[in-house]
Coordinates of C-alpha atoms and ligand atoms in Angstrom, one line a residue:
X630 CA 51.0 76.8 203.0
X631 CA 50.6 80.0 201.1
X632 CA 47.8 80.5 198.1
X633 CA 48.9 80.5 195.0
X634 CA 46.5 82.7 192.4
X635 CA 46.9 83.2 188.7
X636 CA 46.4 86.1 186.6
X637 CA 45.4 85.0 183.1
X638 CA 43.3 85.6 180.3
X639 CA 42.3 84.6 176.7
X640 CA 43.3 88.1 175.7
X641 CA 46.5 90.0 175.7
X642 CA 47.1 93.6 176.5
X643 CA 44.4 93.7 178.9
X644 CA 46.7 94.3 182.3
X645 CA 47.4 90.6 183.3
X646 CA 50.9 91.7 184.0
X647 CA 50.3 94.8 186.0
X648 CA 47.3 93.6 188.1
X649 CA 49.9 91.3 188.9
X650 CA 52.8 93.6 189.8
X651 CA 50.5 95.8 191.7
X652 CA 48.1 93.6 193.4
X653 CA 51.7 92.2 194.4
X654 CA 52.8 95.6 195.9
X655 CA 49.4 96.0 197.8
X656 CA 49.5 92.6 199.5
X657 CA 53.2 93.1 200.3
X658 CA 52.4 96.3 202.4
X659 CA 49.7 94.9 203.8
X660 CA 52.1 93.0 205.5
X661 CA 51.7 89.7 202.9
X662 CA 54.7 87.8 201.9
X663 CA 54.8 88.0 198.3
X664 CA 56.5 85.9 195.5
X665 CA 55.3 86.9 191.9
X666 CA 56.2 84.5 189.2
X667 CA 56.7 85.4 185.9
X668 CA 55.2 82.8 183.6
X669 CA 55.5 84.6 180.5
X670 CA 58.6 84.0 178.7
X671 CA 58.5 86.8 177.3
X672 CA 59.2 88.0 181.0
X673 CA 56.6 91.3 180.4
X674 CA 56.4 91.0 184.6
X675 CA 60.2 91.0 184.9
X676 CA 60.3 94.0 182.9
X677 CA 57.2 95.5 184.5
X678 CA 58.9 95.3 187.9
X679 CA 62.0 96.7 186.7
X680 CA 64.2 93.8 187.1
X681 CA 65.3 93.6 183.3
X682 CA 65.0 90.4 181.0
X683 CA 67.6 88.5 182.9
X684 CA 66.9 84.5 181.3
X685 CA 70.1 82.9 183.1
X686 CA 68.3 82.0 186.6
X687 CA 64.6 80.5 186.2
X688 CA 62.2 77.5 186.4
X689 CA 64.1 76.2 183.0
X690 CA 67.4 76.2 184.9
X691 CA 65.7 74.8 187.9
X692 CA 64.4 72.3 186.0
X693 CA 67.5 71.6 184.3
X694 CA 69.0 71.2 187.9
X695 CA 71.4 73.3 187.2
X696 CA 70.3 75.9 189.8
X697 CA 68.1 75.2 193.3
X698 CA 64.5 76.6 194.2
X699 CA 66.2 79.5 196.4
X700 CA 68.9 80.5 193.5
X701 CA 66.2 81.3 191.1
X702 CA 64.4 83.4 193.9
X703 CA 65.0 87.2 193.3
X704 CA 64.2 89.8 195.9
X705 CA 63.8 93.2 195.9
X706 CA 65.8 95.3 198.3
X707 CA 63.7 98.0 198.6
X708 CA 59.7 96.2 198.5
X709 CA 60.6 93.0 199.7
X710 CA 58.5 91.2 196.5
X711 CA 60.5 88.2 195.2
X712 CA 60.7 87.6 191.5
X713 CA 61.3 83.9 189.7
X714 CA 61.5 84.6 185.6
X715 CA 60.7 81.5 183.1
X716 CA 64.2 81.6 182.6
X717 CA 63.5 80.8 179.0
X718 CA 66.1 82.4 176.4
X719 CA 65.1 80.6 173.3
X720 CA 62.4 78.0 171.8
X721 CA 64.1 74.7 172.9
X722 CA 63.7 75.9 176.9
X723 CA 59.9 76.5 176.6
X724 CA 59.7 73.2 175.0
X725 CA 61.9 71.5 177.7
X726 CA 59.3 73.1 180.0
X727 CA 56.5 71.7 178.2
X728 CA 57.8 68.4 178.2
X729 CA 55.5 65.8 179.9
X730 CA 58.3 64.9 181.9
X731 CA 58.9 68.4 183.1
X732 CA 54.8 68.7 184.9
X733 CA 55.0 66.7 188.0
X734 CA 58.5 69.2 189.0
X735 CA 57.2 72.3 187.6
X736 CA 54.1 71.7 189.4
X737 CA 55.7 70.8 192.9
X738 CA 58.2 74.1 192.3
X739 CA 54.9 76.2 192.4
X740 CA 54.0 74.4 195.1
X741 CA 57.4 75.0 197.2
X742 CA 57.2 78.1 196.4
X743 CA 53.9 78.6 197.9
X744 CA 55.0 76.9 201.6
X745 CA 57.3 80.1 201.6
X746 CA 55.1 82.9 200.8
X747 CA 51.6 83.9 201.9
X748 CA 50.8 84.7 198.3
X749 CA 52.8 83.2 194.9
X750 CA 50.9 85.0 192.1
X751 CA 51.6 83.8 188.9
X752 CA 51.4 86.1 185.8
X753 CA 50.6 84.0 182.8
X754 CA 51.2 85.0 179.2
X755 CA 47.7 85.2 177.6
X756 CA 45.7 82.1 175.9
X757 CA 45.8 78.5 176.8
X758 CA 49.5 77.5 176.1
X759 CA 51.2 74.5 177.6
X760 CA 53.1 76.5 180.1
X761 CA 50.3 78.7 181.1
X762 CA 48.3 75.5 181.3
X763 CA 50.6 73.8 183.8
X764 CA 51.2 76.9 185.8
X765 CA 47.7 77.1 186.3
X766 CA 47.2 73.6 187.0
X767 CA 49.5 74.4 190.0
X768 CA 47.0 77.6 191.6
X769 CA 44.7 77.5 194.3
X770 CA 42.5 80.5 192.4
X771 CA 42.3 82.2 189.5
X772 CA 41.7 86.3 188.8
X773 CA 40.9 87.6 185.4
X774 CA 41.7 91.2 184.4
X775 CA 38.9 91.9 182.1
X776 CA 38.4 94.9 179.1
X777 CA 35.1 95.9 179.0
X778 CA 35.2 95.5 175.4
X779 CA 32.3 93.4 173.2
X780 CA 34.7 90.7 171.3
X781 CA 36.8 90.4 174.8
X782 CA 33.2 89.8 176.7
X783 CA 32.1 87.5 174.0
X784 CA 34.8 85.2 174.2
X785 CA 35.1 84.8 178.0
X786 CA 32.4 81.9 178.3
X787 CA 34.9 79.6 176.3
X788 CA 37.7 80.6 178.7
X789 CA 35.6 80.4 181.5
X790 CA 35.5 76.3 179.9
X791 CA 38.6 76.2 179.8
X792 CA 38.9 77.0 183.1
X793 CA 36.3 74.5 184.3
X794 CA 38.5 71.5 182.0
X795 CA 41.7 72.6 183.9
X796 CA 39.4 71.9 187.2
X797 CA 38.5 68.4 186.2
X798 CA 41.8 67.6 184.7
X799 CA 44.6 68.4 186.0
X800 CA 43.6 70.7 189.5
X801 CA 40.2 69.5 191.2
X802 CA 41.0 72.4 193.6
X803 CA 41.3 75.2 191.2
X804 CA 38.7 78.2 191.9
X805 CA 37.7 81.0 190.1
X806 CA 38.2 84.2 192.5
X807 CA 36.6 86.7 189.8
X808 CA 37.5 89.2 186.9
X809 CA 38.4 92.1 187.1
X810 CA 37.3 95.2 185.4
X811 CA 40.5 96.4 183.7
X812 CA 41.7 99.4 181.5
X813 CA 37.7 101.2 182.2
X814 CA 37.1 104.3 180.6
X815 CA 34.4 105.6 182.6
X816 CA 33.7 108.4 179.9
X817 CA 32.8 105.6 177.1
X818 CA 29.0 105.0 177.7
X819 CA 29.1 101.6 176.0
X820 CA 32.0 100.2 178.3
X821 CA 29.6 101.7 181.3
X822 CA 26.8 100.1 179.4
X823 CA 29.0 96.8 179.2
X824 CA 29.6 96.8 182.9
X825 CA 26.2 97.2 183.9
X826 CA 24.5 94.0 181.7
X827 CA 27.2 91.6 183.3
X828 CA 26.8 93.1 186.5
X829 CA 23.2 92.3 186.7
X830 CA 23.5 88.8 184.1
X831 CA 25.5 87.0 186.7
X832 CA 26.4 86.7 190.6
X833 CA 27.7 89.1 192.2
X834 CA 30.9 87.2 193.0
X835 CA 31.7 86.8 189.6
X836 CA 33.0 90.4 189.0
X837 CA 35.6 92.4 192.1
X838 CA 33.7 95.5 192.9
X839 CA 36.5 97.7 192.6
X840 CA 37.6 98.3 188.6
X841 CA 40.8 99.6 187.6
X842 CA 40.6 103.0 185.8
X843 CA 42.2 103.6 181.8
X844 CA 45.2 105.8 182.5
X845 CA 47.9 107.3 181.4
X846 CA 50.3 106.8 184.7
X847 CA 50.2 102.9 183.9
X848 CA 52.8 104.0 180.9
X849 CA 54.6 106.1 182.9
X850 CA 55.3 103.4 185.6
X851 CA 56.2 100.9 182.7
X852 CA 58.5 103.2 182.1
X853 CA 59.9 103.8 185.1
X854 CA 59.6 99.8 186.1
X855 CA 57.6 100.5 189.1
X856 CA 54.3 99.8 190.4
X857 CA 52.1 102.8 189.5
X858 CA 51.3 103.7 193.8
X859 CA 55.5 104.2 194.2
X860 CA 54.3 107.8 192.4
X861 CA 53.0 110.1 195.1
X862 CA 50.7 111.8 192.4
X863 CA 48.8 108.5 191.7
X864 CA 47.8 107.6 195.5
X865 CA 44.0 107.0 194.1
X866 CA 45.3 104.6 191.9
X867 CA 47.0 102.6 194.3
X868 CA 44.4 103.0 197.1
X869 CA 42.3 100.8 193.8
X870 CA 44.8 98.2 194.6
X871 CA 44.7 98.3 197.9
X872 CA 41.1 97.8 198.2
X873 CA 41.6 94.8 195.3
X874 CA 44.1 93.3 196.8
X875 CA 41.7 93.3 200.2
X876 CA 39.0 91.8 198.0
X877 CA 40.9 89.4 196.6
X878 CA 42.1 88.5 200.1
X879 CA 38.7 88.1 201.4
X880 CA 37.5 86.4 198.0
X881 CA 40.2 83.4 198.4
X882 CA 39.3 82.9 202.3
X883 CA 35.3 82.9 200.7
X884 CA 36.6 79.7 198.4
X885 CA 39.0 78.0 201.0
X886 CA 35.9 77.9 203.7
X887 CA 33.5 76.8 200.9
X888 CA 35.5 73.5 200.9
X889 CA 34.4 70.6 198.9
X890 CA 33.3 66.6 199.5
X891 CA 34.3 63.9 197.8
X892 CA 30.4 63.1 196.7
X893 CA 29.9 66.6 195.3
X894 CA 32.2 68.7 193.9
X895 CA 32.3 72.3 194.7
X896 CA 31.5 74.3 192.0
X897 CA 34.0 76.7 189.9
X898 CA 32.9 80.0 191.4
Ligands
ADP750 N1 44.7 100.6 183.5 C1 45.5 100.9 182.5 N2 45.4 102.1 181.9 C2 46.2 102.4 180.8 N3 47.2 101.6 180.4 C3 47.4 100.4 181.0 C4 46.5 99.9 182.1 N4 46.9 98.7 182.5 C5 47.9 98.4 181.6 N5 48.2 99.3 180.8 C6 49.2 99.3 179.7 O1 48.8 98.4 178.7 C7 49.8 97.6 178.2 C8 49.4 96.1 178.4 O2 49.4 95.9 179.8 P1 49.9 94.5 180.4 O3 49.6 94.5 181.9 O4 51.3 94.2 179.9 O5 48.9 93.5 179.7 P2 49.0 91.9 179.5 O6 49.9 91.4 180.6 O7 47.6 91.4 179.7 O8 49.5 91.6 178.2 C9 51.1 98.0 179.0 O9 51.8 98.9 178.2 C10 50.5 98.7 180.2 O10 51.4 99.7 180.7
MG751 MG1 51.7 90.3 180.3

């Protein structure tokens, strides 16, 4: 069975959606099967990845039954990362997939999709909607891109909450692999300043070492619909991802050995 990690936050904007695509990228040529779900319907991964807002094949049409597991799977010729969309098109589909009836196959979907892949990451539209709610109800581990901005910083113990309620709610198994710096502009002394207090206010496992740098190639691979390392000229920028993806890899082994009994509960982190 593969792991299956989500990418959320409380915020928008703050990279969920290309930490994912490129975190993606990195595992897949480390030689990682990858399947990246896009669980925003606004399909910002889809997009991101270049594969268009296509809303015809998706969990909603799974779920519907009007498709199977393996026709809602898309994969890429050239990087070999697969792609399921929401397959939502309009208001009445993200209900359907809110429905109380819909959890229990939504969740074992995820869950398929995971005995096929090494990794399924799962790209969540921001806050604590239904849908991202039961997508993350369905991961092994969860990675948070972080701005290093005050309001942002401020508001991550409630998430961090909400994280721990999803744990003893719906997913006792649910882990918390870290946040990641994201969007740092290491000329701003107060974001430096920012890293530095949370750095030394809690464990070291909390944050990924490696941060992912403000810049302006992350437009020009939206544009392009690529991860940002297919451009020669950024090769430091995808070396971040390789050594973030290689944390992260190490990070989930950390929490699966960790393990938990029965009598005590392991904790969050
Ligand atoms: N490290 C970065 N530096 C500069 N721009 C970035 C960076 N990461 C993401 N972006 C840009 O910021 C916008 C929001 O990123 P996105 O990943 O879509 O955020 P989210 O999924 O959290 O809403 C996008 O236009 C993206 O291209
Ligand atoms: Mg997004």
């Amino acid at each position: 069975m593969g792991r299956t990690i989500g990418i959320t936050s409380h915020l928008g904007g703050v990279g969920k959606t290309v930490t994912t695509l490129n975190i993606g990228m990195s595992l897949a040529s480390m030689g990682h099967s990858v399947l990246l779900l896009d669980g925003d319907p606004l399909a910002g991964l889809s997009l991101a990845a270049g594969q268009g807002r296509r809303t015809d094949r998706g969990l909603y049409q799974y779920l519907q039954g009007s498709h199977s597991l393996e026709e809602i799977i898309h994969t890429a010729k050239d990087s070999g990362l697969a792609l399921v969309r929401t397959g939502v098109s309009e208001p009445a589909h993200i209900f359907a997939l809110e429905q109380r009836a819909a959890w229990e196959k939504l969740w074992q979907a995820v869950r398929q999709l995971a005995d096929r892949y090494d990794y399924v990451l799962i790209d969540t539209a921001c806050g604590q909607s239904s849908l991202t709610t039961l997508l993350l109800g369905s991961a092994d581990a969860v990675v948070m891109p972080l701005p290093c901005r005050t309001l942002a910083v401020k508001s991550l113990p409630l998430f961090l909450q909400f994280l721990l309620r999803l744990r003893q709610t719906i997913q006792p198994d649910l882990r918390f692999a870290g946040a990641i710096f994201s969007m740092v502009d290491s000329l701003n002394p107060y974001e430096m300043d920012i890293i530095a207090d949370l750095r030394q206010s809690f464990p070291a496992s909390t944050f990924f070492s490696t941060v992912i740098p403000l810049d302006r190639a992350f437009e020009k691979a939206a544009a392009h619909g690529v991860p940002v390392g297919m451009f020669r000229e950024y090769d430091d920028l995808a070396r971040g991802y390789t050594d973030l993806a290689t944390e992260l890899v190490q990070r989930d082994r950390k929490l699966q050995n960790k393990g938990g009994s029965s009598e005590q509960p392991d904790p969050l982190f």
